[in-house]
mmCIF file of C-alpha atoms in Angstrom:
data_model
loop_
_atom_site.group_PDB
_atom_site.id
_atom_site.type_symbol
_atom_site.label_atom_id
_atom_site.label_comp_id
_atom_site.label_asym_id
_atom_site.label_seq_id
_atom_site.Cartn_x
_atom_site.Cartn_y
_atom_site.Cartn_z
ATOM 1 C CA UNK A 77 -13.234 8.084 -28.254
ATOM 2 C CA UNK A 78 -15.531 5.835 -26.651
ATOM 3 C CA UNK A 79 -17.187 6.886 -23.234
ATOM 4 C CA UNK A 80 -16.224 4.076 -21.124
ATOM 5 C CA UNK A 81 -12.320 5.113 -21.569
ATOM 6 C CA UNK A 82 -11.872 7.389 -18.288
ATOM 7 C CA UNK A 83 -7.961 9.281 -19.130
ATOM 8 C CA UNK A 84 -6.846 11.310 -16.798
ATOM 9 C CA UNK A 85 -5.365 14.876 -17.821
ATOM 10 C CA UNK A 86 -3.199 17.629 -16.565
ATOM 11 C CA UNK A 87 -1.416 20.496 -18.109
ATOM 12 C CA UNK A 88 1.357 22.517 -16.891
ATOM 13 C CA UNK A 89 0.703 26.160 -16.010
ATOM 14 C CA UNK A 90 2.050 27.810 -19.392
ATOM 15 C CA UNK A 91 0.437 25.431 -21.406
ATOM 16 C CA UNK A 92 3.711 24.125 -22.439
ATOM 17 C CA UNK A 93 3.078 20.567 -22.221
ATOM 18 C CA UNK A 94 -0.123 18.363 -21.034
ATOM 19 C CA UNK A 95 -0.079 14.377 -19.753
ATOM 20 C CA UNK A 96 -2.913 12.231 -20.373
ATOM 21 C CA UNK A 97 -2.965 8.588 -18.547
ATOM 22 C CA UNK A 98 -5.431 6.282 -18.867
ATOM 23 C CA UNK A 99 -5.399 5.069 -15.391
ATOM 24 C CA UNK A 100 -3.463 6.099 -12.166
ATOM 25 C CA UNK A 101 -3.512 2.504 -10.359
ATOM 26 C CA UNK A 102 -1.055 0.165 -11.397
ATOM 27 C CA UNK A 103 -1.319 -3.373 -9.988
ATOM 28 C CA UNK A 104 1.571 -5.729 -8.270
ATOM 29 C CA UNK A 105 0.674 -9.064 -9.378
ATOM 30 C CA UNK A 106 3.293 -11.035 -7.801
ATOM 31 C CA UNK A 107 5.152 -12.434 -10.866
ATOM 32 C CA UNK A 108 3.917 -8.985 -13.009
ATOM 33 C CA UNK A 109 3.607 -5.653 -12.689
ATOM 34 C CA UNK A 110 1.801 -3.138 -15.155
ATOM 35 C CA UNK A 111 3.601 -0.595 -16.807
ATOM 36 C CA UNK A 112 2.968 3.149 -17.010
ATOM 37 C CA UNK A 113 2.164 4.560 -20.264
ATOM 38 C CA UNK A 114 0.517 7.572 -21.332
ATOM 39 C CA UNK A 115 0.715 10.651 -23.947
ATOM 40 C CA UNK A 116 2.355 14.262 -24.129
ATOM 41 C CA UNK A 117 1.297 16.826 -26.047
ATOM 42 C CA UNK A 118 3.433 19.650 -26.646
ATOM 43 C CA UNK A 119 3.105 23.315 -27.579
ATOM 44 C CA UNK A 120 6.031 24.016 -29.888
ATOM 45 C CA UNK A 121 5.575 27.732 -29.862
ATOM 46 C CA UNK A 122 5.569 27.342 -26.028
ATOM 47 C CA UNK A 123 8.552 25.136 -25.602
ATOM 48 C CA UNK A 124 11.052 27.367 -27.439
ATOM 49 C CA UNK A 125 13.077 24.933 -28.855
ATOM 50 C CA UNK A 126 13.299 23.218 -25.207
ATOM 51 C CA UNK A 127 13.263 19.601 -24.800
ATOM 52 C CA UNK A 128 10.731 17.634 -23.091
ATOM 53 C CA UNK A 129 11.159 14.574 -20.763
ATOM 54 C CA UNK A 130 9.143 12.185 -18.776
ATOM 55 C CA UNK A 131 10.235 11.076 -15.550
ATOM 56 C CA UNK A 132 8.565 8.233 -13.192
ATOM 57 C CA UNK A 133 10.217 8.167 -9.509
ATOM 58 C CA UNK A 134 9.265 6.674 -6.428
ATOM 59 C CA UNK A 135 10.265 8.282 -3.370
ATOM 60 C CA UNK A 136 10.529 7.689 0.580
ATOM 61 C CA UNK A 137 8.896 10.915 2.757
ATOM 62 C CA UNK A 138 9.586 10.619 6.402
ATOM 63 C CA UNK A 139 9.429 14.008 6.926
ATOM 64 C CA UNK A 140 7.233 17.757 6.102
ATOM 65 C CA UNK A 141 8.912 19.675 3.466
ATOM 66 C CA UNK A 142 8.701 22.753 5.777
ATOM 67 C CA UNK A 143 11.167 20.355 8.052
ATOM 68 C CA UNK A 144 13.783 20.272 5.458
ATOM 69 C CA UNK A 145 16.663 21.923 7.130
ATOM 70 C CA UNK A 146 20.704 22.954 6.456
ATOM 71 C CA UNK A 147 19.447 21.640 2.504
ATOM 72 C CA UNK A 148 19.164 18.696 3.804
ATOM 73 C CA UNK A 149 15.712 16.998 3.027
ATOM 74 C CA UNK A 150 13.079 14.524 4.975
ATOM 75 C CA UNK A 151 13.065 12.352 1.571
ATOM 76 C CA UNK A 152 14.967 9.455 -0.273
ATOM 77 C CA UNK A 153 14.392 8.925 -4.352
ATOM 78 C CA UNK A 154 14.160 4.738 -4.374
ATOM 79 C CA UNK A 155 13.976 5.372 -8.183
ATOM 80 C CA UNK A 156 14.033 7.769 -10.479
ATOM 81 C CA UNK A 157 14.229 7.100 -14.577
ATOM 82 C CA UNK A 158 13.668 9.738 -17.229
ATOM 83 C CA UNK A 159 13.501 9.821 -20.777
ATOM 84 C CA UNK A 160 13.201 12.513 -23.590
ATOM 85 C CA UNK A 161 10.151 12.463 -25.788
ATOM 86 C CA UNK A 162 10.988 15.375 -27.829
ATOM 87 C CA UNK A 163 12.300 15.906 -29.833
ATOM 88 C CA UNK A 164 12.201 11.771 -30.282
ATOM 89 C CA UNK A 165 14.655 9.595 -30.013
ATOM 90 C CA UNK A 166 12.537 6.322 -30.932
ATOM 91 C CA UNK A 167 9.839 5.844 -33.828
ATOM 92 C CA UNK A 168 6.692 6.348 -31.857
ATOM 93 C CA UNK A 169 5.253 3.024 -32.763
ATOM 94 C CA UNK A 170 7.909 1.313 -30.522
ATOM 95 C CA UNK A 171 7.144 3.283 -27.807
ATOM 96 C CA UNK A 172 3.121 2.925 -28.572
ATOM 97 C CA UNK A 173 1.972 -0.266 -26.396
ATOM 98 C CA UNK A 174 -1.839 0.040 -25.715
ATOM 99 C CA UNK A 175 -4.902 0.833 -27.535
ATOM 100 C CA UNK A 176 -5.648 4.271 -25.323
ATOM 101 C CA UNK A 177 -2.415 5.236 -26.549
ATOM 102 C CA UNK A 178 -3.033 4.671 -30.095
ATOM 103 C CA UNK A 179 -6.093 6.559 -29.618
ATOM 104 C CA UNK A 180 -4.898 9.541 -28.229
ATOM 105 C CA UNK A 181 -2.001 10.049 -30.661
ATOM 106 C CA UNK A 182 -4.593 9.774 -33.401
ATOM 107 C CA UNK A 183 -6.641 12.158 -31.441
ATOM 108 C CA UNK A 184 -4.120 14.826 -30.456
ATOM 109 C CA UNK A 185 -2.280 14.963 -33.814
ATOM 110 C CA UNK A 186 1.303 15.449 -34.126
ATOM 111 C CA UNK A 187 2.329 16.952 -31.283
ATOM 112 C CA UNK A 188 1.199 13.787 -29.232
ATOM 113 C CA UNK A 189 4.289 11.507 -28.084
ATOM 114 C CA UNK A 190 3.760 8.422 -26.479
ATOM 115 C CA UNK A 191 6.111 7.500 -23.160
ATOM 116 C CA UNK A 192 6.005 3.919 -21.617
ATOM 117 C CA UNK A 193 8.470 2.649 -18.260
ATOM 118 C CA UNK A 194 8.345 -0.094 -16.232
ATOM 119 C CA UNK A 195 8.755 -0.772 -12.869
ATOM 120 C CA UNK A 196 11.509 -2.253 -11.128
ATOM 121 C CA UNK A 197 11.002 -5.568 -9.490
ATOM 122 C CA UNK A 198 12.469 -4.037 -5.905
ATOM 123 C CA UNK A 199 10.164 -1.451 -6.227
ATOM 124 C CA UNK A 200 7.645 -0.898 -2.844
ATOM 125 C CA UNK A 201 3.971 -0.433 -3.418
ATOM 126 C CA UNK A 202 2.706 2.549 -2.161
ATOM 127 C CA UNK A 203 1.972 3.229 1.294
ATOM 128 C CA UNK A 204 1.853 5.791 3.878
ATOM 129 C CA UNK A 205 1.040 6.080 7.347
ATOM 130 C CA UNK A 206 -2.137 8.084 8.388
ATOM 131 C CA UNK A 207 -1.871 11.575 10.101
ATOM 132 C CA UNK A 208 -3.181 12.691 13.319
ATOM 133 C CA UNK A 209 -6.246 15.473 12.617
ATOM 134 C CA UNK A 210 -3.960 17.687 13.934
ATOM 135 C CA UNK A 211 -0.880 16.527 11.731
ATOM 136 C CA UNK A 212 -0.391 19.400 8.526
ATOM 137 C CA UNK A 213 1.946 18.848 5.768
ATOM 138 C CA UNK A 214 3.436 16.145 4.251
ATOM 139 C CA UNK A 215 3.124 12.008 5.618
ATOM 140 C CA UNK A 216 5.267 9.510 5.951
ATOM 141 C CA UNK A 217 4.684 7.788 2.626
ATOM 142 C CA UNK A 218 6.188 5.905 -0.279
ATOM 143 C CA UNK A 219 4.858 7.612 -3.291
ATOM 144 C CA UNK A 220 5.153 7.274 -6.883
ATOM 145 C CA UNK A 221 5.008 10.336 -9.433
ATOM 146 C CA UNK A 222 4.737 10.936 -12.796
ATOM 147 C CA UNK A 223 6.771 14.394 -14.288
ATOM 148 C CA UNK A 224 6.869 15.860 -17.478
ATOM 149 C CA UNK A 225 8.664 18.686 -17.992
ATOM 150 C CA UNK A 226 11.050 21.411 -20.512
ATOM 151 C CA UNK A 227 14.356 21.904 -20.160
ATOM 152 C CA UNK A 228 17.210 22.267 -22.433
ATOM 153 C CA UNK A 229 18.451 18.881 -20.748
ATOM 154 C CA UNK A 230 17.386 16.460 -17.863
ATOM 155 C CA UNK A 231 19.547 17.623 -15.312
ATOM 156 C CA UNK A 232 19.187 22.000 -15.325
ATOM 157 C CA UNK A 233 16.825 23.195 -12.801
ATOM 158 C CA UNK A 234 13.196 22.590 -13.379
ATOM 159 C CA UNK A 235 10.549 25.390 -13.731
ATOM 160 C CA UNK A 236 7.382 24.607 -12.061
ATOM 161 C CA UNK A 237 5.691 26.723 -15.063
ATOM 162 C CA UNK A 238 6.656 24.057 -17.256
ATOM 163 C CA UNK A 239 6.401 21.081 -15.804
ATOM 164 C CA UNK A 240 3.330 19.159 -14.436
ATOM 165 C CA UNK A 241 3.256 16.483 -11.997
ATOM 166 C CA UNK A 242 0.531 13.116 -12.336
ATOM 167 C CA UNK A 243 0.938 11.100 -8.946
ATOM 168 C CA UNK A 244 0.045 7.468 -9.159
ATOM 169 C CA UNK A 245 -0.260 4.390 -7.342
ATOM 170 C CA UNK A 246 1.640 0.672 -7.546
ATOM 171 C CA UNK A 247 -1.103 -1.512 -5.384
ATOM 172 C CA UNK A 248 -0.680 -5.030 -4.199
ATOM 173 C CA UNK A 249 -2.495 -8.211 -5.322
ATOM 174 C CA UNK A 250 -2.186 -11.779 -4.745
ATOM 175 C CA UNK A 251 -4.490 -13.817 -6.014
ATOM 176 C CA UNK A 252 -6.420 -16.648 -3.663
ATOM 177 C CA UNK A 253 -4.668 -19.526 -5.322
ATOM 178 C CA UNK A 254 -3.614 -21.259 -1.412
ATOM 179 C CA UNK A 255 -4.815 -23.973 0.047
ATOM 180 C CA UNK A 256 -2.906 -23.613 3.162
ATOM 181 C CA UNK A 257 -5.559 -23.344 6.723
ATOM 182 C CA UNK A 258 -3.842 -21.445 9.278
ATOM 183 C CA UNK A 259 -3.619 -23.082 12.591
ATOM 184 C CA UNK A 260 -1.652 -21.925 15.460
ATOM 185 C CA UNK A 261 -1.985 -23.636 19.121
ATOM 186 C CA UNK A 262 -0.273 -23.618 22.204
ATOM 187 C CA UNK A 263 -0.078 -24.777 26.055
ATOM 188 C CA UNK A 264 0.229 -22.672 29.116
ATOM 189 C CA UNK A 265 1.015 -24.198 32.437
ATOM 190 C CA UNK A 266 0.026 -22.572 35.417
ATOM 191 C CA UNK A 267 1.712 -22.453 38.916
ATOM 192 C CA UNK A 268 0.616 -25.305 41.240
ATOM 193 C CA UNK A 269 -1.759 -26.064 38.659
ATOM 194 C CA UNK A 270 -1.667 -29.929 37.474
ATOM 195 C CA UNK A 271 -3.032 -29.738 34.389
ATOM 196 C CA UNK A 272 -2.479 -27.251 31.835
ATOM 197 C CA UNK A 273 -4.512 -24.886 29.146
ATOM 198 C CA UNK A 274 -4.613 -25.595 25.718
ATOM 199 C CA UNK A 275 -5.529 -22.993 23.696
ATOM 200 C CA UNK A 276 -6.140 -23.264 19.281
ATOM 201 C CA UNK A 277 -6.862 -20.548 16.856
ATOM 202 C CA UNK A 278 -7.611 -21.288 13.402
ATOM 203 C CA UNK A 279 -8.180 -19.366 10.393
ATOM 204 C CA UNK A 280 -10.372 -20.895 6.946
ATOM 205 C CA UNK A 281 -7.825 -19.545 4.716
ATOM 206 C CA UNK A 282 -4.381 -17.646 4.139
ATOM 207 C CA UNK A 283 -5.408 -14.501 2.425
ATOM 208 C CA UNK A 284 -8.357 -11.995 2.734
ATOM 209 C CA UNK A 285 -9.021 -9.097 0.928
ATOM 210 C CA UNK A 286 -10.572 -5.632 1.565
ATOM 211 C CA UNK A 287 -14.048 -5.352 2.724
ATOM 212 C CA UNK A 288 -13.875 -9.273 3.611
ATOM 213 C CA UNK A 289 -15.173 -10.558 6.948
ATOM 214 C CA UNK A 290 -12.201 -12.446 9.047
ATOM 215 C CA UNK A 291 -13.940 -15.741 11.021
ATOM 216 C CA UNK A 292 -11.563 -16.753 13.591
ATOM 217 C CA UNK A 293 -12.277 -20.346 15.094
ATOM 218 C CA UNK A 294 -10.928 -20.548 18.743
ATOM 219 C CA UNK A 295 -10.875 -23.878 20.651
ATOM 220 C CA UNK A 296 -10.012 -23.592 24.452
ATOM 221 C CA UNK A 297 -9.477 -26.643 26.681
ATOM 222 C CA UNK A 298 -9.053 -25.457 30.201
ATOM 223 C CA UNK A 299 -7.858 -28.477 32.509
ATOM 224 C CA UNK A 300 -5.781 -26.664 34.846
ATOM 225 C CA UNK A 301 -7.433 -24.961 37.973
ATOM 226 C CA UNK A 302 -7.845 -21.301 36.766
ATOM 227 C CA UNK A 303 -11.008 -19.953 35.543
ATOM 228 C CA UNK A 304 -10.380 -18.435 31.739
ATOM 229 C CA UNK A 305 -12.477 -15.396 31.368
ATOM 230 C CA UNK A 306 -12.850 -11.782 29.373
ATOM 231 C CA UNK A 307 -11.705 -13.564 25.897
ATOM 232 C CA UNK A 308 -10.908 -11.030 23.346
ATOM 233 C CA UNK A 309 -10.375 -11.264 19.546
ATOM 234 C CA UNK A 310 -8.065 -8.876 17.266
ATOM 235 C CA UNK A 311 -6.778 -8.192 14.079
ATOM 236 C CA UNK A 312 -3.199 -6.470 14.749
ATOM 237 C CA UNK A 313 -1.657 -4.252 11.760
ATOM 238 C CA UNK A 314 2.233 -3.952 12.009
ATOM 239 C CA UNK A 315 4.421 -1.667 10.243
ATOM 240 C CA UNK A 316 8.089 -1.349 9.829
ATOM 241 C CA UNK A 317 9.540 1.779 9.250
ATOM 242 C CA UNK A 318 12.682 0.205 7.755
ATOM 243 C CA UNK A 319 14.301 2.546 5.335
ATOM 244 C CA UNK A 320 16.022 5.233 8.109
ATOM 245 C CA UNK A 321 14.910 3.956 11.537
ATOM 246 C CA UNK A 322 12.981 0.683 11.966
ATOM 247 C CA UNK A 323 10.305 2.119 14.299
ATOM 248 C CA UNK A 324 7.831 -0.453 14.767
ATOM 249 C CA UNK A 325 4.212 -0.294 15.020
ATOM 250 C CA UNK A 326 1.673 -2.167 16.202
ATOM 251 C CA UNK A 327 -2.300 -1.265 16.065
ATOM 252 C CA UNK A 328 -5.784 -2.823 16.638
ATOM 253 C CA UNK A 329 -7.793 -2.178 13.460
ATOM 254 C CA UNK A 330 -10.447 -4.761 14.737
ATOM 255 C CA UNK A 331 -11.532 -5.928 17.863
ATOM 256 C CA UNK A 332 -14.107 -8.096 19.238
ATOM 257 C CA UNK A 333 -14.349 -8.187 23.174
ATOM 258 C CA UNK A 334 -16.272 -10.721 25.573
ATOM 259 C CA UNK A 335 -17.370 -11.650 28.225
ATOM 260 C CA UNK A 336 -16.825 -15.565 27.607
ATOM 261 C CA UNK A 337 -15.503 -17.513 30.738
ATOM 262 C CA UNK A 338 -14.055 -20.859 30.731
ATOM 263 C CA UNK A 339 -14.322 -22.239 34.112
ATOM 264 C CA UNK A 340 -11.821 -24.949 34.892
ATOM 265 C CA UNK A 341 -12.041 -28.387 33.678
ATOM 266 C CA UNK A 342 -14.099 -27.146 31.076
ATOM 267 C CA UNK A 343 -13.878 -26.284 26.969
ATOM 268 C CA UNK A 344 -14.830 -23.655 24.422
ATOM 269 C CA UNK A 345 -15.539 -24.064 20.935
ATOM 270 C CA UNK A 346 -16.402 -20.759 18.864
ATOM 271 C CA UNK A 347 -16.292 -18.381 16.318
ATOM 272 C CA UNK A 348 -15.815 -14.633 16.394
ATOM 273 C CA UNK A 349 -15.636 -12.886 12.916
ATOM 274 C CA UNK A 350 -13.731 -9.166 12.905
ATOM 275 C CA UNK A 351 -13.745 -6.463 10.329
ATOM 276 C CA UNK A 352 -10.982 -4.469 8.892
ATOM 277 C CA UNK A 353 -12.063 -1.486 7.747
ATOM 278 C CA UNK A 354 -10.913 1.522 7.585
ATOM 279 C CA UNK A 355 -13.655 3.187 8.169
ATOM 280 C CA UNK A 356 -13.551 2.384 11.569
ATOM 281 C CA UNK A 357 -9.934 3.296 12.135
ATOM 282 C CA UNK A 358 -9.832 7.184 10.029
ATOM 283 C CA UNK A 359 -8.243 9.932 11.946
ATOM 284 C CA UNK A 360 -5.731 7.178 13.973
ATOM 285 C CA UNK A 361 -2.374 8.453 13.858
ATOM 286 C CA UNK A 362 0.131 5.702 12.566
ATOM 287 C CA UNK A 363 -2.451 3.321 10.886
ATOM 288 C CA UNK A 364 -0.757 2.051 7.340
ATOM 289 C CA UNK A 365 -2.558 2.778 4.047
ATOM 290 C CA UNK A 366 -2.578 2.355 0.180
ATOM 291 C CA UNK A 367 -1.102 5.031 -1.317
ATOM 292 C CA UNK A 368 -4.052 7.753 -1.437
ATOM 293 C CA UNK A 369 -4.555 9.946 -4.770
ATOM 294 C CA UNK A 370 -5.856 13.451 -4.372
ATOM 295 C CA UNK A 371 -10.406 13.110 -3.628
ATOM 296 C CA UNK A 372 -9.942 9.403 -3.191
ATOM 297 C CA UNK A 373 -10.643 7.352 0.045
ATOM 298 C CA UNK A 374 -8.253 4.309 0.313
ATOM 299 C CA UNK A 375 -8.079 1.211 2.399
ATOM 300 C CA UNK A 376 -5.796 -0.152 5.143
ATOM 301 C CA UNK A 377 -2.356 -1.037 3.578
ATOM 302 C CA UNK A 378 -1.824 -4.090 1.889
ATOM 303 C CA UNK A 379 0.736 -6.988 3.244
ATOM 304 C CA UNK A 380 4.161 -6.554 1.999
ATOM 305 C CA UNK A 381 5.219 -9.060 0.103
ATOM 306 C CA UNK A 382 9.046 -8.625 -0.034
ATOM 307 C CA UNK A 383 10.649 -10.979 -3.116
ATOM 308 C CA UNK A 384 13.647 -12.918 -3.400
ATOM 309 C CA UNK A 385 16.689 -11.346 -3.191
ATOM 310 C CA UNK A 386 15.461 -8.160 -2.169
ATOM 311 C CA UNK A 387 16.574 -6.121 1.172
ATOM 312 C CA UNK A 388 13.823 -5.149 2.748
ATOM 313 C CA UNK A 389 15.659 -1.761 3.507
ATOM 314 C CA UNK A 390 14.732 -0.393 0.113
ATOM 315 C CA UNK A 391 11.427 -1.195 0.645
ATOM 316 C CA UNK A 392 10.440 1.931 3.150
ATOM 317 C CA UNK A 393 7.617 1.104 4.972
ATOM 318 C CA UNK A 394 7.039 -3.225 5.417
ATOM 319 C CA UNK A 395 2.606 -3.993 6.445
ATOM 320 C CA UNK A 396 1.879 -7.232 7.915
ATOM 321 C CA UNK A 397 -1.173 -8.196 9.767
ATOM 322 C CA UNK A 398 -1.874 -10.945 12.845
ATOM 323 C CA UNK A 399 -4.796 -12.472 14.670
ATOM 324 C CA UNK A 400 -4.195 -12.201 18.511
ATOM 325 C CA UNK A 401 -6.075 -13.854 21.400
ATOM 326 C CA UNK A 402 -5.877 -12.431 24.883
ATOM 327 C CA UNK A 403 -7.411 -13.624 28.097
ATOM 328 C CA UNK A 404 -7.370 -13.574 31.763
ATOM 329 C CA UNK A 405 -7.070 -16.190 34.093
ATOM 330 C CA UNK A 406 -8.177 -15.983 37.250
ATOM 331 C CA UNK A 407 -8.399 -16.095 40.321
ATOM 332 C CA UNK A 408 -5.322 -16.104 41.873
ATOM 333 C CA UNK A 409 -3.543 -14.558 38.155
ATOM 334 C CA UNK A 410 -4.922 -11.979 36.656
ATOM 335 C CA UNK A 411 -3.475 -11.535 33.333
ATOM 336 C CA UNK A 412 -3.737 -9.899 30.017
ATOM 337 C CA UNK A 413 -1.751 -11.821 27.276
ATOM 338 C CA UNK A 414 -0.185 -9.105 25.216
ATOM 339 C CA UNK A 415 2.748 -10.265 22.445
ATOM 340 C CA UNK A 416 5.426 -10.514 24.565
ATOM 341 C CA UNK A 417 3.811 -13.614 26.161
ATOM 342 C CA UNK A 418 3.098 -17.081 25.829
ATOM 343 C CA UNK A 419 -0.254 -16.993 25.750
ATOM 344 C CA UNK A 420 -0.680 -15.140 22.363
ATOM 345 C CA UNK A 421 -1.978 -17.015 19.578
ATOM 346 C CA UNK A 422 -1.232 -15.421 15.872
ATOM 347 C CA UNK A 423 -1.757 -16.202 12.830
ATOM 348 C CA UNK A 424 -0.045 -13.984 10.249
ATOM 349 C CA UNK A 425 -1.986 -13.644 7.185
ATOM 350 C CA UNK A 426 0.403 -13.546 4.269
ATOM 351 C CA UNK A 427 -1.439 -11.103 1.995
ATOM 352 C CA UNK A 428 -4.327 -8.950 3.048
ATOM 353 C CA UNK A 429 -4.973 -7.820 -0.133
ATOM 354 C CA UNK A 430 -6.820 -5.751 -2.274
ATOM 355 C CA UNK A 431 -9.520 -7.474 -4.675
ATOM 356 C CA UNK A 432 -10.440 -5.878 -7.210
ATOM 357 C CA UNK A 433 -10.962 -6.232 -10.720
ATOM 358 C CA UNK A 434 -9.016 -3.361 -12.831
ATOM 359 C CA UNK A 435 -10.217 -2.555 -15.745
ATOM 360 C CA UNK A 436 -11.491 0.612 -18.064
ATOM 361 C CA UNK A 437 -14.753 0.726 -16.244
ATOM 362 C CA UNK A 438 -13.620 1.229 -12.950
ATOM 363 C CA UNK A 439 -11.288 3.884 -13.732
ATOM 364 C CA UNK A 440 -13.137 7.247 -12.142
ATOM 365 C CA UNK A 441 -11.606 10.756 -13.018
ATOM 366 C CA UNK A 442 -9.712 12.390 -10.423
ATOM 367 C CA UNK A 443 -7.495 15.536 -9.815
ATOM 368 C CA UNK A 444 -4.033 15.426 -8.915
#
């Protein structure tokens, strides 16, 4: 096989049956998702004339498993599918789609079996909100999972012996194909002020991806009689809890602070650029992420991007991000602009998005 194919591999603890994947990330492109394929290779003499199925679920935690209570559990399955791969129903060159695949069988022999699904088009990507360093257990998360297992059907109770479990991610991409320029402006009139303050905010583009620098233009025209002063610059993340609650919440995961004044009947014109990262937001309770695989580091979530026809209820956990601009004027006001006011200034940013090129030779092994 050659040595730039990375598959990933994991075998149940009686040896029963083993999965091989040839990547764990599979990419939301809007109009297409990927589909999840793989291989299983069996042990007859271990199976005991058991069956073997494949099953790929996603599934809502807001909750610890220690939590669950009265059998009642902190989890929802969004969706669950499973099919039987031995002994097999189909000829295995319908269910064979991609070269690793065809590989694999040819490697492993005749007690390979190929399995192939794809994903639902109502189907979240995955995401889950970071714990506290104190937090154990569990997160809140929507996860997706990959099961193969022996039974003598689907449904009887499953035997952690002879099952193994792959988990895997469904990320979000968009690509930069907009050539919308986000503007947002507004006027605040002051109390026995004449004149009022116009404020603009102004963005180069629509969508920004990981890693990527955010310049924020910011045009002030102060005509009224307050002075404008301690100008501040943020990138807000908000996430909506929406499958069981709809907690709401709102974080800073940049910030650029100043001491720029704008005396009045005078004007501002300049840039501030923020960064995202989330290195500079780990071990904040409540900040959104990409799904996170076991020895991987992530990034801050990706924008939703809920399609037509779709509640957003099934969806779990909804990201967006905004561009705020707070001030305080002064001197007979002193206040600080927060989102329930008129002097905030957003621009939502309809996909924050991941960019990166997927491919064979950026797949890296990892443990599940």
């Amino acid at each position: 096989m050659s040595p730039k194919h990375v598959v990933f591999k994991k075998v149940s603890r009686d040896k029963s049956v083993a999965v091989y994947m040839a990547k764990r990330d599979f990419v939301d492109h809007c109009d297409f998702v990927d589909p999840v394929d793989g291989v299983v290779v069996i042990d007859p003499q271990q199976l005991r004339g058991r069956k073997v199925y494949v099953m790929l679920s996603c599934t809502f935690r807001y909750g610890r498993q220690d939590m669950d209570v009265m059998g009642v559990a902190f989890r929802r399955d969004l969706f669950l599918v499973t099919r039987q791969v031995y002994p097999e129903l189909q000829d295995k060159d319908k269910l064979t789609h991609t070269k690793i695949q065809q590989k694999l069988l040819r490697k492993m022999g005749d007690n390979a079996f190929p399995f192939f699904f794809e994903f639902q088009d109502n189907l979240p990507c995955s995401v889950a909100l970071q714990p506290g360093p104190s937090d154990m257990g569990k997160k809140c998360a929507v996860e997706f999972e990959v099961k193969a297992f022996c039974g003598e059907n689907q449904d009887e109770k499953l035997d952690k012996q002879s099952s193994v479990r792959l988990s895997i991610r469904k990320i979000q991409f968009s690509p930069d194909d907009s050539n919308v320029v986000p503007v947002a402006e507004t006027t605040f009139e002051f109390l026995m002020s004449e004149k009022p303050l116009h404020v603009k905010l102004s963005l180069p583009k629509e969508i920004f991806y990981h890693g990527e620098p955010i310049p924020v233009s910011i045009e002030i025209t102060n005509s009224s009689s307050r002075n404008i002063k301690d100008i501040s610059v943020s990138v807000e993340q908000v996430t909506n809890v929406v499958l069981y609650s709809n907690d709401k919440y709102v974080k800073s995961v940049a910030k650029e602070e100043t001491n720029d004044c704008v005396p009045a009947g005078t004007s501002l014109k300049k840039d501030y650029t923020l960064h995202p990262l989330l290195a500079n937001n780990k071990e904040r309770r409540g900040i959104a992420l990409d799904g996170r695989l076991k020895h991987e580091d992530t990034n801050l979530a990706s924008s939703s991007i809920v399609k037509q026809e779709v509640l957003k209820e099934v969806q779990g956990i909804l990201v967006s991000y905004k561009v705020v601009v707070r001030m305080i004027a002064s001197p007979l006001l002193s206040l600080s602009f927060s989102e329930s006011d008129d002097m905030v200034f957003e621009e939502f940013k309809r996909a924050y998005l991941k960019g990166v090129v997927y491919g064979d030779d950026d797949e890296s092994p990892t443990e599940a």
